PDB file of C-alpha atoms in Angstrom:
ATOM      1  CA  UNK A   4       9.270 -18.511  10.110  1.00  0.00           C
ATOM      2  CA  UNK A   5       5.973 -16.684   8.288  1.00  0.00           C
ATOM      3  CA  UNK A   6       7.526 -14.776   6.488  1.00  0.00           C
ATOM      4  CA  UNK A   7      10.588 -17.427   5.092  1.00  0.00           C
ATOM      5  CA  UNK A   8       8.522 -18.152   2.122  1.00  0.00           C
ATOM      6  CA  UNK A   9       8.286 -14.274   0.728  1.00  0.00           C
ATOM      7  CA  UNK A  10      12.541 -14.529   1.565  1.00  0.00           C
ATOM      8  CA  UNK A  11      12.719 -17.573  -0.470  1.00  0.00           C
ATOM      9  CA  UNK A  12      10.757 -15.661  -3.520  1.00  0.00           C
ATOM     10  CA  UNK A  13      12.416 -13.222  -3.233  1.00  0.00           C
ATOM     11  CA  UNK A  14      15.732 -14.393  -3.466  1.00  0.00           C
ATOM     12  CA  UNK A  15      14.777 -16.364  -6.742  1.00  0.00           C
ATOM     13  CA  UNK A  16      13.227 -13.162  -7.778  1.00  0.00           C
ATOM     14  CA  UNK A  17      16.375 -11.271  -7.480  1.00  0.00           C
ATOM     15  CA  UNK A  18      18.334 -14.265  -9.056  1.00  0.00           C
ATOM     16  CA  UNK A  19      16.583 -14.077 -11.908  1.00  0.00           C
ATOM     17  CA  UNK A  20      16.736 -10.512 -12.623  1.00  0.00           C
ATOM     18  CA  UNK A  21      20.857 -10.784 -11.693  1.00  0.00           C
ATOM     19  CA  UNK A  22      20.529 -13.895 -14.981  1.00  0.00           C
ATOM     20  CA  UNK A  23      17.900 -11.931 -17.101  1.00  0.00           C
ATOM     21  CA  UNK A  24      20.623  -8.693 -16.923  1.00  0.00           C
ATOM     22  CA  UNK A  25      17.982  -6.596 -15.941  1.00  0.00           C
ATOM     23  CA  UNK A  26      20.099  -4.579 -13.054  1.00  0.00           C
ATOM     24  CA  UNK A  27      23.125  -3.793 -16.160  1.00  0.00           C
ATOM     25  CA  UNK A  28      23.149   0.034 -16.584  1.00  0.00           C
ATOM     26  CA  UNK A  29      24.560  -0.708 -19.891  1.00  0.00           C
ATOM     27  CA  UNK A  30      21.045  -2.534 -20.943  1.00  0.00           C
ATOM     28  CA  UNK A  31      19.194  -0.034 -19.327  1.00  0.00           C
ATOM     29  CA  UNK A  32      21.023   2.481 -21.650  1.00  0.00           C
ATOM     30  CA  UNK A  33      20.844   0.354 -24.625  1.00  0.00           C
ATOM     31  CA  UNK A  34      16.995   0.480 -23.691  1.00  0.00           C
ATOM     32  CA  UNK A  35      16.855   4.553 -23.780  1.00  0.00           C
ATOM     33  CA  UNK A  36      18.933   4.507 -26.636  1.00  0.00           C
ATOM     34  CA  UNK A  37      16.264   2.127 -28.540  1.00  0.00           C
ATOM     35  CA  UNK A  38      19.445  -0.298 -29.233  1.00  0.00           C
ATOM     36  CA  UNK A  39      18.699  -3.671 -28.143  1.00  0.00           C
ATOM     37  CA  UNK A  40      15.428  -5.127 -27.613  1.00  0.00           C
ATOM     38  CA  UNK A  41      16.513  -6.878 -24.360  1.00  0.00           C
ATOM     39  CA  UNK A  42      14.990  -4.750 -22.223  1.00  0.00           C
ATOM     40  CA  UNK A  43      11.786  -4.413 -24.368  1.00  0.00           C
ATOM     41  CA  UNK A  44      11.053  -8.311 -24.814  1.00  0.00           C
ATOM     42  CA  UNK A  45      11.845  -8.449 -20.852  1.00  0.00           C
ATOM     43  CA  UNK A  46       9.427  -5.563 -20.160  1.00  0.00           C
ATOM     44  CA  UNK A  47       7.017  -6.631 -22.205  1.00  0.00           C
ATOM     45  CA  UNK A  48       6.969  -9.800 -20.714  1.00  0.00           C
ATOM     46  CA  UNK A  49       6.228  -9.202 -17.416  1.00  0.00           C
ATOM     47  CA  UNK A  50       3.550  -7.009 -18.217  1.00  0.00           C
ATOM     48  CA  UNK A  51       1.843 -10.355 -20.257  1.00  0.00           C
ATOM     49  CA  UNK A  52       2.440 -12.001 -16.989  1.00  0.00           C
ATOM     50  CA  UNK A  53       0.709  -9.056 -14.856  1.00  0.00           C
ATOM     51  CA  UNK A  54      -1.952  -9.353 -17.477  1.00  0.00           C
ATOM     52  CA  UNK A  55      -2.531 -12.659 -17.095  1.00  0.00           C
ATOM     53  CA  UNK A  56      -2.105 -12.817 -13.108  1.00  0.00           C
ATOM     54  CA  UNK A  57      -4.247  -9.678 -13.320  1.00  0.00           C
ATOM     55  CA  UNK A  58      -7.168 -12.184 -15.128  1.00  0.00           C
ATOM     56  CA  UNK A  59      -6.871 -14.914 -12.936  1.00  0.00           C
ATOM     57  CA  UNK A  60      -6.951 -12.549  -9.790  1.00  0.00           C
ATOM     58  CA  UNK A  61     -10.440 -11.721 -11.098  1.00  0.00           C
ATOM     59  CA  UNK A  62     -11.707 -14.924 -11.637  1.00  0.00           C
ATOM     60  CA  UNK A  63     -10.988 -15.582  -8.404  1.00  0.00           C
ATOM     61  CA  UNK A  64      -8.511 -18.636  -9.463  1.00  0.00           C
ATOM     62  CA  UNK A  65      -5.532 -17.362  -7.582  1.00  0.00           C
ATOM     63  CA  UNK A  66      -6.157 -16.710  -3.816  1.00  0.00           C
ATOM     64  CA  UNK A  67      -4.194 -15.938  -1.247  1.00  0.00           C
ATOM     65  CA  UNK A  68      -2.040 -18.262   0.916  1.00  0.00           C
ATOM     66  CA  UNK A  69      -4.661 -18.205   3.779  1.00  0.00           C
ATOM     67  CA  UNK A  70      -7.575 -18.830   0.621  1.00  0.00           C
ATOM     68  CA  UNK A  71      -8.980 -15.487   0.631  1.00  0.00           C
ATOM     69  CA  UNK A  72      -9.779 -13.742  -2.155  1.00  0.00           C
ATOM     70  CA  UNK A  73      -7.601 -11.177  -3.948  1.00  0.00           C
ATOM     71  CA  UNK A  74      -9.851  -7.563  -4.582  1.00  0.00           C
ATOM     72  CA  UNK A  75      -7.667  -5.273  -6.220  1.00  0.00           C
ATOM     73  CA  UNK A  76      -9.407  -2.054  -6.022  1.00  0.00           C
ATOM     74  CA  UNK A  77     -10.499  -0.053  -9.429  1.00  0.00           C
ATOM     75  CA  UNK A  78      -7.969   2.651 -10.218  1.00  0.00           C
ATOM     76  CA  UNK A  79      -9.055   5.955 -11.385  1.00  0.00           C
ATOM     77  CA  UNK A  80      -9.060   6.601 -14.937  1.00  0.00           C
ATOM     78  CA  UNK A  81      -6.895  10.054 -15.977  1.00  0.00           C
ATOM     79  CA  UNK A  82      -4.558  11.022 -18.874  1.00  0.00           C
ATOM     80  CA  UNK A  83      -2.442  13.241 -17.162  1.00  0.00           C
ATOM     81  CA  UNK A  84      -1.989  11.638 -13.345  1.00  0.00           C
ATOM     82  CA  UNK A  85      -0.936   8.594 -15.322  1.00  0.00           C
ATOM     83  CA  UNK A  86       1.318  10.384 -17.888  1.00  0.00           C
ATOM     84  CA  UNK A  87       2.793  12.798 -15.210  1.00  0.00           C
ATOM     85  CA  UNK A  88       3.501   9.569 -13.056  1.00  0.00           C
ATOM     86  CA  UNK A  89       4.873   7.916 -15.753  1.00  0.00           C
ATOM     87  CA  UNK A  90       7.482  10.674 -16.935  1.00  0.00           C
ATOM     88  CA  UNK A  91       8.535  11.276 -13.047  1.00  0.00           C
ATOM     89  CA  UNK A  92       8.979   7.172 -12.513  1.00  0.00           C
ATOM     90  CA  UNK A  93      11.016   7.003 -16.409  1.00  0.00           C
ATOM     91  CA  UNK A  94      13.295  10.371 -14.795  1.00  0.00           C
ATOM     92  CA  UNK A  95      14.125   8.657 -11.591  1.00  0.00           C
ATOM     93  CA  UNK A  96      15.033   5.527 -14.010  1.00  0.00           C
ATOM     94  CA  UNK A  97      17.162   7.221 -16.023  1.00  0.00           C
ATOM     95  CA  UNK A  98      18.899   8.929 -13.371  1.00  0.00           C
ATOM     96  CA  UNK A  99      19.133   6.306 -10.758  1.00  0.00           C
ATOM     97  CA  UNK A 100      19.998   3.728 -13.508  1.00  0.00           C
ATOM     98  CA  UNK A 101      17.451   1.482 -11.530  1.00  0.00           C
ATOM     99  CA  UNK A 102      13.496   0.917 -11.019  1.00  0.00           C
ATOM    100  CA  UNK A 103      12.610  -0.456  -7.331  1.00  0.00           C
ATOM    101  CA  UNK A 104      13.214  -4.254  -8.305  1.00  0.00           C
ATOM    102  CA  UNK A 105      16.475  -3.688  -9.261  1.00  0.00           C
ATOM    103  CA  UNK A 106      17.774  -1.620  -6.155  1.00  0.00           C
ATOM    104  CA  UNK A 107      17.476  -4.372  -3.905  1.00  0.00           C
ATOM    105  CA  UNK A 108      18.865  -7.140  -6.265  1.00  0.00           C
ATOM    106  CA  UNK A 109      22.020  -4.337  -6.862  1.00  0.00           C
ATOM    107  CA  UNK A 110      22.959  -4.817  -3.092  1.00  0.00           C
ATOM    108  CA  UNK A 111      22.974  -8.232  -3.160  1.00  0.00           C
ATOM    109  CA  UNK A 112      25.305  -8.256  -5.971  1.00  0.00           C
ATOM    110  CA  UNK A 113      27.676  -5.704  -3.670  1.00  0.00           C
ATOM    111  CA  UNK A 114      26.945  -2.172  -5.231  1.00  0.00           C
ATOM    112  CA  UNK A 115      26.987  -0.247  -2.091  1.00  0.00           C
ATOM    113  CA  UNK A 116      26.354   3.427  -4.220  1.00  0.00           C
ATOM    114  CA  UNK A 117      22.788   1.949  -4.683  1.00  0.00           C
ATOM    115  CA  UNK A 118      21.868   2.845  -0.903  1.00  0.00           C
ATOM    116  CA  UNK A 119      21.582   6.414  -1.722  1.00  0.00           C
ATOM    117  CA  UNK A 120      19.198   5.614  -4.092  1.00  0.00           C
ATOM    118  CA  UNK A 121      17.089   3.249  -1.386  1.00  0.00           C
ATOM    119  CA  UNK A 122      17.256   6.103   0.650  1.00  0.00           C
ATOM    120  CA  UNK A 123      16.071   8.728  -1.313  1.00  0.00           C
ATOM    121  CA  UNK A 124      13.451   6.296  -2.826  1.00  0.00           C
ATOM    122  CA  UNK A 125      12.128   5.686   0.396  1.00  0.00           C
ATOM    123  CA  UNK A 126      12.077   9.233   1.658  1.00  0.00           C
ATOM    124  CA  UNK A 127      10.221  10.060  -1.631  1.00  0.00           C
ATOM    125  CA  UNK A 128       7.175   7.474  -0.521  1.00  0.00           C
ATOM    126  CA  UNK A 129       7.449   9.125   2.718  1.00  0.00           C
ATOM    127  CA  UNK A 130       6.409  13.046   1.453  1.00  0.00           C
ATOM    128  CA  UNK A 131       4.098  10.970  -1.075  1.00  0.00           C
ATOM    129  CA  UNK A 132       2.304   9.512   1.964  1.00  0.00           C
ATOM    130  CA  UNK A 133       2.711  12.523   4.178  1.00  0.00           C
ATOM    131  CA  UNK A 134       0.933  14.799   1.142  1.00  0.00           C
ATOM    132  CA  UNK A 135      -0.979  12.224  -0.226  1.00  0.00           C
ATOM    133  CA  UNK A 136      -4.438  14.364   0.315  1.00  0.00           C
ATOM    134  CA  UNK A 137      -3.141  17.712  -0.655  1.00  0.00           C
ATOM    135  CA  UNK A 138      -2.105  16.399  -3.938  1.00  0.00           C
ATOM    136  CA  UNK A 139      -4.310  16.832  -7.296  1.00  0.00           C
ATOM    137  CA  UNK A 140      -5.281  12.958  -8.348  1.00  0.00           C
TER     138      UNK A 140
END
């Protein structure tokens, strides 16, 4: 019963990415092949919105549900962590034909192919985790 709330966001949360297109290959290749702005404008969007949220986190007008503060931790600054991370995130785009939103919105909608991609997704944050230290950062 805690955790109904997060289900209910989520849900709406998936719902609008099924409206917004955002889980159609076809825009996500439209997007690579600088066609359509549909992608862009919806990208672009939602980093405004983390902008903003990011703002009001430190501000301290958003909270938590319980009222506690949010801290987000500084991140460290770096050219190439960021652009490496970047280019290996964009690759497993490209070829998944899905971010991590869009995965679990795909098997709502019934595209069962998209648990391979779950699957290796997760195992991925596994090794990160498990080599986490002996990684350059």
């Amino acid at each position: 019963m805690k955790y109904i709330k997060f289900f209910l966001i989520g849900i709406l949360f998936g719902i609008v990415m099924s409206k917004a297109e955002i889980i159609s290959w076809y825009r996500i290749y439209e997007m690579f092949k600088f066609q359509s702005f549909h992608m862009y404008g919806v990208i672009g969007s939602a980093i405004v919105l983390g902008m903003l949220c990011m703002f009001l986190f430190k501000k301290k007008i958003i909270k938590t549900f319980e009222g506690n503060e949010i801290y987000i931790a500084p991140k460290k600054l770096g050219i190439y962590r960021n652009l490496f991370g970047g280019i290996l995130f964009g690759l497993g785009w490209a070829l998944a034909g899905a971010c991590p939103g869009p995965m679990f919105v795909l098997i709502g909608k019934g595209v069962v192919s998209i648990l391979v991609v779950i699957f290796g997704a997760t195992l991925g944050a596994f090794l990160y985790g498990y080599f986490k230290n002996k990684l350059p950062h």
